[in-house]
Structure formats: C-alpha cells, structure tokens
CSV table of C-alpha atoms and ligand atoms in Angstrom, one decimal:
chain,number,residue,atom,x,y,z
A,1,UNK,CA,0.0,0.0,0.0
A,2,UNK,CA,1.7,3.3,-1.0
A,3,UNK,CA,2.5,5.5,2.2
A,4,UNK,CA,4.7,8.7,2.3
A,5,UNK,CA,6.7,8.6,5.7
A,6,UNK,CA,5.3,12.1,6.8
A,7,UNK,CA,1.6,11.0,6.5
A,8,UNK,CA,-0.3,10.4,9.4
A,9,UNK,CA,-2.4,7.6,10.4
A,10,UNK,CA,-5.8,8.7,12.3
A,11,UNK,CA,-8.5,6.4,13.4
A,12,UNK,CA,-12.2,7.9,13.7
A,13,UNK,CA,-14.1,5.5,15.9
A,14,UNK,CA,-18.1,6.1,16.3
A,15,UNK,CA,-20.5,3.8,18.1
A,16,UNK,CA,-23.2,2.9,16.0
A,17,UNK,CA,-26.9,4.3,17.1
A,18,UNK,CA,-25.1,4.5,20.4
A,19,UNK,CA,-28.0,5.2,22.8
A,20,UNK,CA,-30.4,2.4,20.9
A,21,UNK,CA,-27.6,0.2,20.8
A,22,UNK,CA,-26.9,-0.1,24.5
A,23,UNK,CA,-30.7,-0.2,25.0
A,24,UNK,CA,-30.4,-3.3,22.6
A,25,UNK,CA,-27.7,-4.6,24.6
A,26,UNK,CA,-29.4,-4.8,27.4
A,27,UNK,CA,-32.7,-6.1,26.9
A,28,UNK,CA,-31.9,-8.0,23.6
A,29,UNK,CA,-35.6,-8.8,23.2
A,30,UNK,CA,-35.6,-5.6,21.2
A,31,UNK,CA,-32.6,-6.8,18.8
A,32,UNK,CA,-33.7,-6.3,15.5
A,33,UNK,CA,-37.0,-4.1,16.6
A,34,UNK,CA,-37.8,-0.1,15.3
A,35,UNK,CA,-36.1,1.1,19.2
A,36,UNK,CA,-36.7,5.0,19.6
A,37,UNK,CA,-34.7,6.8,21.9
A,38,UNK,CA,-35.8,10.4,23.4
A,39,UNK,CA,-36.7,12.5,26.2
A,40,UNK,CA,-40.1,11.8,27.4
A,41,UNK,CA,-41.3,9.7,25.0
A,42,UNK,CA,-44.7,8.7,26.6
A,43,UNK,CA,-45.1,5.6,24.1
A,44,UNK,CA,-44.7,8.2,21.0
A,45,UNK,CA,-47.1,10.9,22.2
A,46,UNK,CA,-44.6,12.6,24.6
A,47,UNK,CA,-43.1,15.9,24.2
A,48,UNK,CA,-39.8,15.5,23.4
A,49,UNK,CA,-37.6,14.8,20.8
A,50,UNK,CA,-35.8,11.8,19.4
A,51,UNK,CA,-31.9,11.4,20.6
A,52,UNK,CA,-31.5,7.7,18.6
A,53,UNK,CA,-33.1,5.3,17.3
A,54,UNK,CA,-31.7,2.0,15.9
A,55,UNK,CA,-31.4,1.4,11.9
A,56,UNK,CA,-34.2,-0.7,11.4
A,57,UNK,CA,-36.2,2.5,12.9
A,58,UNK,CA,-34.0,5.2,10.5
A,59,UNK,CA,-35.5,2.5,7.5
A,60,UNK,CA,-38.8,4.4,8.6
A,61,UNK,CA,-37.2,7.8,8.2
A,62,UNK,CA,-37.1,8.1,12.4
A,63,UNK,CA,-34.0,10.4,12.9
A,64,UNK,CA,-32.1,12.3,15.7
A,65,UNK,CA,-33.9,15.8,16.8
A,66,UNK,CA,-37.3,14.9,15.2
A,67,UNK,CA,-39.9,15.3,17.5
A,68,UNK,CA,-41.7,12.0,19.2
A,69,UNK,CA,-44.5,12.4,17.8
A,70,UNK,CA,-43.5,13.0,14.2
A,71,UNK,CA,-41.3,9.7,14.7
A,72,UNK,CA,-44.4,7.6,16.3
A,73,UNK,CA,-46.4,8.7,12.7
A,74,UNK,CA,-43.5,7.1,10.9
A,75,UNK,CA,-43.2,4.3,13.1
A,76,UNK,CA,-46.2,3.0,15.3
A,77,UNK,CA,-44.7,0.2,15.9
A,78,UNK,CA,-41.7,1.7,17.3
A,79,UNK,CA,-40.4,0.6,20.7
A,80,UNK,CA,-40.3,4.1,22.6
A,81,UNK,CA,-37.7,4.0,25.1
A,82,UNK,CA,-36.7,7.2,27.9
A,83,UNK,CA,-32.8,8.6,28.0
A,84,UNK,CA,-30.8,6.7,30.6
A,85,UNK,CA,-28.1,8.8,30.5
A,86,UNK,CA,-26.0,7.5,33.6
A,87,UNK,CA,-26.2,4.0,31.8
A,88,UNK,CA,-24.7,5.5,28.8
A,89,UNK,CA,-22.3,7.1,30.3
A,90,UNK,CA,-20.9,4.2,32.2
A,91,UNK,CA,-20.5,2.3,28.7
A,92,UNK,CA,-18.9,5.1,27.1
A,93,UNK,CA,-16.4,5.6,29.8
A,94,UNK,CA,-16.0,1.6,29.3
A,95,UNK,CA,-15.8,2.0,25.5
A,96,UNK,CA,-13.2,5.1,25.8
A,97,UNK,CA,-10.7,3.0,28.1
A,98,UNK,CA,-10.5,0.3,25.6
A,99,UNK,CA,-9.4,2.8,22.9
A,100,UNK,CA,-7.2,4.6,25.5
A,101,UNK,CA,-4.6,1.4,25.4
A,102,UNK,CA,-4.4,1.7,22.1
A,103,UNK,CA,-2.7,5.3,22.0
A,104,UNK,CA,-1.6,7.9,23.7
A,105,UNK,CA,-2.6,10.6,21.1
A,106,UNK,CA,-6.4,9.9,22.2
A,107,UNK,CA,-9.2,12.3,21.6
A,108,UNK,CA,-12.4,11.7,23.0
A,109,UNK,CA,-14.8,14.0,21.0
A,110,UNK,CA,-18.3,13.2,22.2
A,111,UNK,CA,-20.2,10.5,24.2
A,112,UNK,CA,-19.8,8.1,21.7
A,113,UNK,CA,-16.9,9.1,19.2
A,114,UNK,CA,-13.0,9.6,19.6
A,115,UNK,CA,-9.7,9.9,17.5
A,116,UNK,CA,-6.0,8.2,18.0
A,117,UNK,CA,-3.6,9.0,16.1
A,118,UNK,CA,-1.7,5.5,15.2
A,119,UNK,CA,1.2,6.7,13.2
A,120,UNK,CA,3.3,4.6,15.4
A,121,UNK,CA,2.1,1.6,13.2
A,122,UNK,CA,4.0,2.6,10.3
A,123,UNK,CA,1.4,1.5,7.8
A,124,UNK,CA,-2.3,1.4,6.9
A,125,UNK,CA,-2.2,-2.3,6.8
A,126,UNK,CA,-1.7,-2.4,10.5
A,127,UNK,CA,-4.0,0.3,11.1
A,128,UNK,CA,-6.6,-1.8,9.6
A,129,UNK,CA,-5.6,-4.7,11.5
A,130,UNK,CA,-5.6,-2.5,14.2
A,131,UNK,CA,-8.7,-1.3,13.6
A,132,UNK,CA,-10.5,-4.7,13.1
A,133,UNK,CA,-9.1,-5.5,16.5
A,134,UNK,CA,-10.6,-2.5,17.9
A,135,UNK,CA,-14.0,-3.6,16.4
A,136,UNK,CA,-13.9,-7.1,17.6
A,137,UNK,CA,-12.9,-5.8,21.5
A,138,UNK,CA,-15.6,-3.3,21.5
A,139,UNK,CA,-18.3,-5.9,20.4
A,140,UNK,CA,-16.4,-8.8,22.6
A,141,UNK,CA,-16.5,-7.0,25.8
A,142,UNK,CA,-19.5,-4.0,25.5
A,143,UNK,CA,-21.8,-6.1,23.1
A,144,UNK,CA,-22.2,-3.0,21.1
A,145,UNK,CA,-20.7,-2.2,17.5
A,146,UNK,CA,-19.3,0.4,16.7
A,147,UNK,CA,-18.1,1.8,12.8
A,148,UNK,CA,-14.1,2.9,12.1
A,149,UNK,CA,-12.5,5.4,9.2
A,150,UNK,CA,-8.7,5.0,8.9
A,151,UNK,CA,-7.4,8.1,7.1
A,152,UNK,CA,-4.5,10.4,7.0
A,153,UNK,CA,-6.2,13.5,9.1
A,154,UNK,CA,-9.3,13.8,11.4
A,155,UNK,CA,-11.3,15.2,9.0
A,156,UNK,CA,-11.5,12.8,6.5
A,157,UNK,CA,-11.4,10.1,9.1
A,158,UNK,CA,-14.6,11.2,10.3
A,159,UNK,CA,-15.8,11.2,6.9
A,160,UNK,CA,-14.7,7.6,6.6
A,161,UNK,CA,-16.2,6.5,9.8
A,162,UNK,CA,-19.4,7.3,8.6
A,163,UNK,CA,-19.6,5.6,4.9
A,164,UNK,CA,-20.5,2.4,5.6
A,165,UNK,CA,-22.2,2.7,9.0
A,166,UNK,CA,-23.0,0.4,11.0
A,167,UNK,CA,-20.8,-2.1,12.0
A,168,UNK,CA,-18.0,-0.5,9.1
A,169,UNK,CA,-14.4,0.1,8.7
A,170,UNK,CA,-13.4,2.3,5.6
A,171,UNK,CA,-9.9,3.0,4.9
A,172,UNK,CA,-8.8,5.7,2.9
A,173,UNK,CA,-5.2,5.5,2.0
A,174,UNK,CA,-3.1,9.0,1.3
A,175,UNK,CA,-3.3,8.5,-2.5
A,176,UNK,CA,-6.8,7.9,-2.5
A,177,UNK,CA,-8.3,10.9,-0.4
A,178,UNK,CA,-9.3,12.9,-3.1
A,179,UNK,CA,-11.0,9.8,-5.4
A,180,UNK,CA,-13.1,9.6,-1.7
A,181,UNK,CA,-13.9,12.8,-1.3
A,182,UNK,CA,-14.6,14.1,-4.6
A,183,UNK,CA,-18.1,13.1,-5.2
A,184,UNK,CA,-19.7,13.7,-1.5
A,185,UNK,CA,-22.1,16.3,-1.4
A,186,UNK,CA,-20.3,19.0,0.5
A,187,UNK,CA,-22.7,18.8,3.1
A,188,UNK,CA,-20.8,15.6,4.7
A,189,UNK,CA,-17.5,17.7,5.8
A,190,UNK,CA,-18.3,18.0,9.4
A,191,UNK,CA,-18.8,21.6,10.2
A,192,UNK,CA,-20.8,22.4,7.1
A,193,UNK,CA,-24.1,22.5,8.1
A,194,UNK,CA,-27.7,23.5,6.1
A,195,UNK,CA,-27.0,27.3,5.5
A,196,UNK,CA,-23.2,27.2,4.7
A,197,UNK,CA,-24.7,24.1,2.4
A,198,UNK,CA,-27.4,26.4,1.0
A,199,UNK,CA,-25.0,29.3,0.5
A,200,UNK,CA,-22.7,27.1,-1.2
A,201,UNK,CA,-25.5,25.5,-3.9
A,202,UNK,CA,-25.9,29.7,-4.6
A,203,UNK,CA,-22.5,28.9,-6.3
A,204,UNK,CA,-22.8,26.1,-7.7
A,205,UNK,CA,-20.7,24.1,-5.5
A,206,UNK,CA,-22.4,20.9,-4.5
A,207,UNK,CA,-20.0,17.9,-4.4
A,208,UNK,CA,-17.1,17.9,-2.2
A,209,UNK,CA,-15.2,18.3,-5.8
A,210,UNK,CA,-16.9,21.9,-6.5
A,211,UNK,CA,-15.3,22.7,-3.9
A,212,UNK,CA,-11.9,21.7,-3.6
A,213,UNK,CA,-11.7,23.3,-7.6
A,214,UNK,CA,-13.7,26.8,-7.1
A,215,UNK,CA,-11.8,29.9,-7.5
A,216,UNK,CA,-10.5,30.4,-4.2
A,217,UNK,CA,-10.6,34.7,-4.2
A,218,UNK,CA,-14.1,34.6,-5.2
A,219,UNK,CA,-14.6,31.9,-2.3
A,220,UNK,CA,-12.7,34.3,0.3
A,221,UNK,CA,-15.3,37.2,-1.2
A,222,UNK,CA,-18.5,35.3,0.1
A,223,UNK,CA,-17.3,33.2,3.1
A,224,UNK,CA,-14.1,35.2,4.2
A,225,UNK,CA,-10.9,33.5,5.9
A,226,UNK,CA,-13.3,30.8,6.8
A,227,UNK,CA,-13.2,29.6,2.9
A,228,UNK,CA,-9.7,28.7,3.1
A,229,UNK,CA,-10.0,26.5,5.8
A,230,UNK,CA,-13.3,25.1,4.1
A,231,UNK,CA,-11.1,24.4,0.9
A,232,UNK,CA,-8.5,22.8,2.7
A,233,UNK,CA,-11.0,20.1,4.3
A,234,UNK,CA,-12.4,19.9,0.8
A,235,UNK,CA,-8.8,18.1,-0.3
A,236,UNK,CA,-8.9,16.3,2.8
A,237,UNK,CA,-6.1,18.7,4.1
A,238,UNK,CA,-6.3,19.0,7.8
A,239,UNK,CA,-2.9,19.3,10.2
A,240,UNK,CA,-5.3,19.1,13.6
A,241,UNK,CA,-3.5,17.1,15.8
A,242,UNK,CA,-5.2,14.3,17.9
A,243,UNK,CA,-4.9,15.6,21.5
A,244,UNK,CA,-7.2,15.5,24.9
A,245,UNK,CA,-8.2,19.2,25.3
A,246,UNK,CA,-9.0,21.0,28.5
A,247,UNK,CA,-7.9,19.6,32.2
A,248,UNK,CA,-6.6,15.9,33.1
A,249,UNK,CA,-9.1,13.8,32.6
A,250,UNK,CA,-8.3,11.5,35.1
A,251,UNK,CA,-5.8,10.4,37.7
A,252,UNK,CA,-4.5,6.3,37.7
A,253,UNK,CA,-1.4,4.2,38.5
A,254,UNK,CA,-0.8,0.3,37.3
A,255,UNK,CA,1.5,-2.2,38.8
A,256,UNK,CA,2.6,-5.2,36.9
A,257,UNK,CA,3.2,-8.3,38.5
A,258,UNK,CA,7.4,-9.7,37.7
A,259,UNK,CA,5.1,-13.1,37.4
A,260,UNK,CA,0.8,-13.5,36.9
A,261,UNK,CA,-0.7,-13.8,40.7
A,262,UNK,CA,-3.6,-15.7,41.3
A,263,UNK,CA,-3.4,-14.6,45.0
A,264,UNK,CA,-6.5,-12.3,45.4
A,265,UNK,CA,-4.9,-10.4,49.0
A,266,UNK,CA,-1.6,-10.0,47.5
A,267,UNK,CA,-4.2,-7.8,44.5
A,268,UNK,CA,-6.2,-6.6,47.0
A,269,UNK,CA,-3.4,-5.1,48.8
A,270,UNK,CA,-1.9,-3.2,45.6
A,271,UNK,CA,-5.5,-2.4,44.9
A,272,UNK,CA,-5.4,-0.6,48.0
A,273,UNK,CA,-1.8,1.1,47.8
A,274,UNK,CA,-2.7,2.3,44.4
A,275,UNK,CA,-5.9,4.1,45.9
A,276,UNK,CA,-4.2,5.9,49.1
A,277,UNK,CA,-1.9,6.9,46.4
A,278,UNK,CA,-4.7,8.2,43.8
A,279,UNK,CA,-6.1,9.7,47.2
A,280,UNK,CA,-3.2,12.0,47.8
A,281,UNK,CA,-2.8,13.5,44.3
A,282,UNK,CA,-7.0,14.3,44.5
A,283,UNK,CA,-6.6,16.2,47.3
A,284,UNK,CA,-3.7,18.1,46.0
A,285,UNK,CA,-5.4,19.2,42.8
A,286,UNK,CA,-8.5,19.9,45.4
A,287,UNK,CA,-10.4,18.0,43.2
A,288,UNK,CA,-13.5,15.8,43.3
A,289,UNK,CA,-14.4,12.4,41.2
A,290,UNK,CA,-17.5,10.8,39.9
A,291,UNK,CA,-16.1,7.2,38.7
A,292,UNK,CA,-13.8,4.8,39.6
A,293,UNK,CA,-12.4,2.7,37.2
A,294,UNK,CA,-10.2,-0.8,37.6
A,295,UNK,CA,-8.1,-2.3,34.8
A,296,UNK,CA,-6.9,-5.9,34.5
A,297,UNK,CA,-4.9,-7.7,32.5
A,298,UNK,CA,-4.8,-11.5,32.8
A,299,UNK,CA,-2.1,-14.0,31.7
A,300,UNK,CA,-2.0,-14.0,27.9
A,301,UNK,CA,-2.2,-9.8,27.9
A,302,UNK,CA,-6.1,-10.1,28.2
A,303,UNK,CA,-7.3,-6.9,29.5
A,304,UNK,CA,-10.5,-5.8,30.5
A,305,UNK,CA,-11.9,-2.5,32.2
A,306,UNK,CA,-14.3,-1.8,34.4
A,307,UNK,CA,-16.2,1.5,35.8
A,308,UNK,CA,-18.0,2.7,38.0
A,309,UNK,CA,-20.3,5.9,38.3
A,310,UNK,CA,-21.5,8.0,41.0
A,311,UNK,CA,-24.7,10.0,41.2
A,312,UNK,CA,-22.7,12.6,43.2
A,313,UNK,CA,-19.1,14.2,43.5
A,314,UNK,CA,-16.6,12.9,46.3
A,315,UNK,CA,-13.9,13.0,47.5
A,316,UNK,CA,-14.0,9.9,49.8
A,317,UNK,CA,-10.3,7.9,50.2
A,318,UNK,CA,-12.9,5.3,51.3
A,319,UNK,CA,-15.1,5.3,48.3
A,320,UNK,CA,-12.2,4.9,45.6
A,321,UNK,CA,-11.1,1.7,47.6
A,322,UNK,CA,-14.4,-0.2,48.4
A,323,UNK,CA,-15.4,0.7,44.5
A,324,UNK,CA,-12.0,-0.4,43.2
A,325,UNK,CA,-12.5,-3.5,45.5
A,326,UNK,CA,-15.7,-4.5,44.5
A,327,UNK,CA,-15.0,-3.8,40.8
A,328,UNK,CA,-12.4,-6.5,41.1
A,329,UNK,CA,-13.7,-9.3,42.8
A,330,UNK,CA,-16.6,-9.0,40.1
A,331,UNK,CA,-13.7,-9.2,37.5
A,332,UNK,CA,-11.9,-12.1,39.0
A,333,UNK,CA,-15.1,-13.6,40.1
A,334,UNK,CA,-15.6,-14.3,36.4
A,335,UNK,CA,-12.9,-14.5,35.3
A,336,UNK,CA,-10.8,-16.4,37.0
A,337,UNK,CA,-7.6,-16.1,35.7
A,338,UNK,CA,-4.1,-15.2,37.2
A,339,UNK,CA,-3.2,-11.8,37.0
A,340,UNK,CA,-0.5,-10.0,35.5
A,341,UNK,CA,-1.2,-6.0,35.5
A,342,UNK,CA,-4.0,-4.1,37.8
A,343,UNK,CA,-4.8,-0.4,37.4
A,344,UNK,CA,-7.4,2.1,39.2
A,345,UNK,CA,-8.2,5.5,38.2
A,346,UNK,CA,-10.4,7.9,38.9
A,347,UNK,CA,-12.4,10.3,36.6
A,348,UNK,CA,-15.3,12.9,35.9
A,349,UNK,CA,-13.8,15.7,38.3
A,350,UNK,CA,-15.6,18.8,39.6
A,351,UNK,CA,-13.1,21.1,40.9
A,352,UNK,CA,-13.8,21.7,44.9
A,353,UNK,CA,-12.0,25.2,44.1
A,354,UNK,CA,-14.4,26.2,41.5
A,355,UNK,CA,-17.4,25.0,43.2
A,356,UNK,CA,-16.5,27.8,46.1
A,357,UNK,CA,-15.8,30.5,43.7
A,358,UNK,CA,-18.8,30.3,42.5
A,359,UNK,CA,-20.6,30.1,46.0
A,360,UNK,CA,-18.8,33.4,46.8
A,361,UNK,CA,-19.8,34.7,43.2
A,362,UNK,CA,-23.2,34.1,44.9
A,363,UNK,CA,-23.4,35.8,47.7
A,364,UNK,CA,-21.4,39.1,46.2
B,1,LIG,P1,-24.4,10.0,16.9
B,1,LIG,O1,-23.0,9.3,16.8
B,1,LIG,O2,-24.5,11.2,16.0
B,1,LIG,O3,-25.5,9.0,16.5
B,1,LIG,P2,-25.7,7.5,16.8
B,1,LIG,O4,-24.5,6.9,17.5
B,1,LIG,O5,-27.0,7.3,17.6
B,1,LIG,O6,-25.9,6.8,15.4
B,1,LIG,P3,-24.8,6.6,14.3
B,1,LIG,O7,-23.5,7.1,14.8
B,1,LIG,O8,-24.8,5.1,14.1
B,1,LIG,O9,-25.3,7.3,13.1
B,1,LIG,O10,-24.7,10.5,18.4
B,1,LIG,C1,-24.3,9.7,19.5
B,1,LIG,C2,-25.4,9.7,20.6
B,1,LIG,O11,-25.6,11.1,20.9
B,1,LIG,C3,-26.7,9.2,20.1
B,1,LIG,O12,-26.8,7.8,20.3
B,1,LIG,C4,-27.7,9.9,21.0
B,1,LIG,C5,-27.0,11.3,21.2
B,1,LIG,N1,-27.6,12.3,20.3
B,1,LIG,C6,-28.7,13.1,20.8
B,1,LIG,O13,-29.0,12.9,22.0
B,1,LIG,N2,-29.3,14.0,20.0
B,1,LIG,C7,-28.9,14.2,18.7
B,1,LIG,O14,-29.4,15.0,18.0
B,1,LIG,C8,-27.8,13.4,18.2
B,1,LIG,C9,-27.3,13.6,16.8
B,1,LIG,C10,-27.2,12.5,19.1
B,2,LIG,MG1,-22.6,7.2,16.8
C-alpha cells in the first residue's frame, strides 16, 4: 500500500446508534426491533424529541432531533424508550478505556466518538488490523458495535467512519483521499451544516469536488478566511493534531506483576496502595471524582476495564477503595484467571475550588 513517511495515520471511531444500541444490549428482546430513543417519549405521544433510534427505525425515516411524535407517525410500531443517560455514560467511559490502550494521542470528541492518532504503526495495513481488532474488543467486551475510518487527518477520518455505518471500517489510504472525497455532497464535511450548504448550492458548489476546484478569491469574497479553511478540508487537508483538550481527565497508577498472581490479597493489597496513592494526588489538585475505574490484565495480555459511576461528586479515600475493590472481585469472580497487570483510576472531576468561587460569586 503506497504511504509517504510524513503521513499520518488517524483512526475515527463512532459507536453505531449509540443510545439504541446499548438499549439493545441490554434487553436484547428488542434486537432487530424499530427502538426509539428520546426524552419523554410517553409511548410516541410525549413531548420530546428523538436522541437515537436504531437502523431498522431510520428504514422508517425516524431520525435524531425529530420530534416524538412525528417519529411515532412514521413508526407505530416503534419501541419508545426514555434517556438513561448514567447508563450510557458508564458504557462510554467503558468504550473510551479500551481505545485509550491503544494510544496515547487519544481524543475523545463526544459520548460516543473519539480519534488516536496510530502513526506509530507505520502503515495502513496495521492500522486496519488495528482497527478490526478494535472492532472485535468493542463488540467482545461492551456487546455493542461500533463503525471505524482509517485516514491520514481527522477530517477525513470522520468522513470515513461514517460511509458504511454500521458495524463498518473504511480505509482511505493517502493516494486515495481525493477519489473519496470528490463526489460527497459537500454537506458531509463536518462543520458544514444547512446554510453554509445552501449558500454554497448559490454557487454552484455541491460535491465535495466543487469545492476543492472553485476559485478560491471569489470563495474568500463570500465566506471570508473561513473559505480557506473550508477548501482545505475539501482536499482532505487538515494538520489538527489528535490531542485531549481541556484539564486531566483523570488520575490512575498500574502495577505489573514480575510473574501473573492468582493470589486475590496480595491484589487486594496493591488495589489498596494504588488508591491511598490516587487519594493523595486528589486532594492536591483539590479535586473531586465521579467514577472509579479498575483495569486488569490476565495471563496471555487479556485486559479488560471496568467503571464505575457516582450519582454525586466525592472526595472519599474510602469510596475509591471499596469501588476499586468490588469492581475486582466482580472481574476475577468471572474471570478467574491469574493476573498480571492491575490499574485504578479515577475520573469525571468537579473542581472543589471552583465549586467555592462560584458560592462566593453568589453571595457578592
Ligand atoms: P451520533 O453518533 O450522532 O448518533 P448514533 O450513535 O446514535 O448513530 P450513528 O453514529 O450510528 O449514526 O450520536 C451519539 C449519541 O448522541 C446518540 O446515540 C444519541 C445522542 N444524540 C442526541 O441525544 N441528540 C442528537 O441530536 C444526536 C445527533 C445524538
Ligand atoms: Mg454514533
């Protein structure tokens, strides 16, 4: 496969009809049913709108943001099912650890998507072994698909990621960018929504190709510096680099066994020398967590993780241990294996700081 050493190799990763599919997951009496997702649903005559809804309810023409009740006139037969938001979050938090091993460039993007940048791989043949491998984890471990685009930039991995939804991988090789590009309605580069869509079809410019071709001065004249950017994306040109933003995310340590244990106190103990550790550098960064989360890795470099999420903020030494604990004994419980690697970490902070700044702010 030709590859330039300067390209990158980014993996788009987006589970498919996330909310439906966990919904799926769990009650799998509603595998292969019209499941509708959204706020108040009320059996199709609530007020709210639709979040999800699986693909054999988009085969009705249900989608994301309609309102219930339009989607119950497409789809009687629907299965109308509330948000259960703290579920979804847990499984997403699950889903994101699993990509985490896989890189550190790792950019979670929303509840259900993320990038890594897998450069390190040297090829796009191992970044779509990779990917497979990715696929088959996800599935193995969450029950839940999920659809990858291997590219050489985030934009056109996203792009990728969503041609042959669900359950996909697309690969789009450096030379072969602008073949897969060029005949996309412009409307599928992320970022171009309805009106830029509309004001673009006052141009002419419908296909990605119209794009990437058009004169770029008279381009600047309607759109201003915003059309070079849009141009660039049009060629598949885009140097964003794969990074978390914002604050740490979350604070861990691992220890790995010099040989696989099987003896549970021996794990406990780390388990809770790991925590008191954790404990100390919370407190510092005065912050507070909402989920624990244990990894494991078994003889054979099988690894599995597990989290946990709180209704509320704490800061409880207490908590991280009996969570990390119990999280555990469910694992080995199962499992049964001897282990070589065990890992807590703690996530979803609230800064105690902030919380009193803007008590103060209150009161002022
Ligand atoms: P998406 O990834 O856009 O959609 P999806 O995962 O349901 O389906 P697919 O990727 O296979 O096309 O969004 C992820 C989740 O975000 C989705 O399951 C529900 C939530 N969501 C909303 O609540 N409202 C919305 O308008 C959208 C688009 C998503
Ligand atoms: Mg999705």
């Amino acid at each position: 496969m030709p590859y330039r050493q300067k390209d990158r190799i980014i993996l788009h990763v987006d589970m498919d009809s996330f909310y439906a599919s966990v919904e799926m997951r769990e009650n799998p009496k509603l595998k292969g049913k019209p499941v509708i997702i959204g706020a108040d649903p009320k059996s199709g005559t609530g007020r709210g709108v639709v979040s999800t809804c699986s693909y054999e309810a988009r085969k009705f023409g249900v989608r994301s943001a309609m309102p219930v009740t339009k989607a119950y006139m497409l789809c009687p037969d629907g299965i109308f099912l509330p948000v259960n938001m703290r579920l979804y979050a847990l499984v997403s938090e699950n889903v994101m650890n699993i990509l985490r091993e896989y890189s550190d460039k790792f950019q979670q993007v929303s509840v259900d998507e993320a990038y890594l940048d897998v450069t390190y791989l040297g090829n796009f043949y191992n970044a779509s072994n990779l990917a497979k491998e990715i696929k088959d984890k996800i599935r193995n471990t969450e029950n839940i698909t999920c659809s990858v685009g291997v590219a050489p930039s985030k934009v056109v991995a996203k792009i990728a990621s969503d041609f042959q939804k669900p359950n996909g991988l697309t690969v789009v090789t450096p030379d072969k960018v602008r073949d897969f590009l060029n005949p996309m309605d412009v409307g599928k580069i992320p970022g171009i929504g309805k009106k830029t869509q509309s004001r673009l079809s006052g141009l002419g410019i419908f296909k990605i190709s119209d794009l990437a071709d058009y004169d770029i001065q008279k381009l600047i004249s309607v759109f201003g510096k915003h059309a070079v950017d849009m141009q660039k994306l049009a060629t598949g040109k885009d140097e964003r680099e794969v990074r978390e933003k914002g604050e740490r995310k979350s604070i861990g340590r691992e220890r790995t066994y010099p040989e696989d244990t099987a003896d549970e106190e021996r794990i406990t103990k780390t388990i809770e020398w790991i925590c008191e550790d954790i404990h100390k550098r919370l407190i510092e960064k005065d912050f507070r967590f909402r989920t624990v989360t244990v990894k494991i890795r078994y003889t054979g470099f099988i690894t599995k993780t597990r989290a946990v999420t709180l209704d509320h903020c704490t800061d409880s030494p207490d908590i991280i241990k009996d969570l990390a604990i119990k999280i555990f004994r469910n694992l080995i419980d199962t499992d049964k294996k001897p282990v070589r690697l065990i890992g807590v970490s703690i996530s979803g902070f609230e800064s105690g700081r902030s919380r009193q700044t803007r008590i103060e702010e209150f009161f002022r």
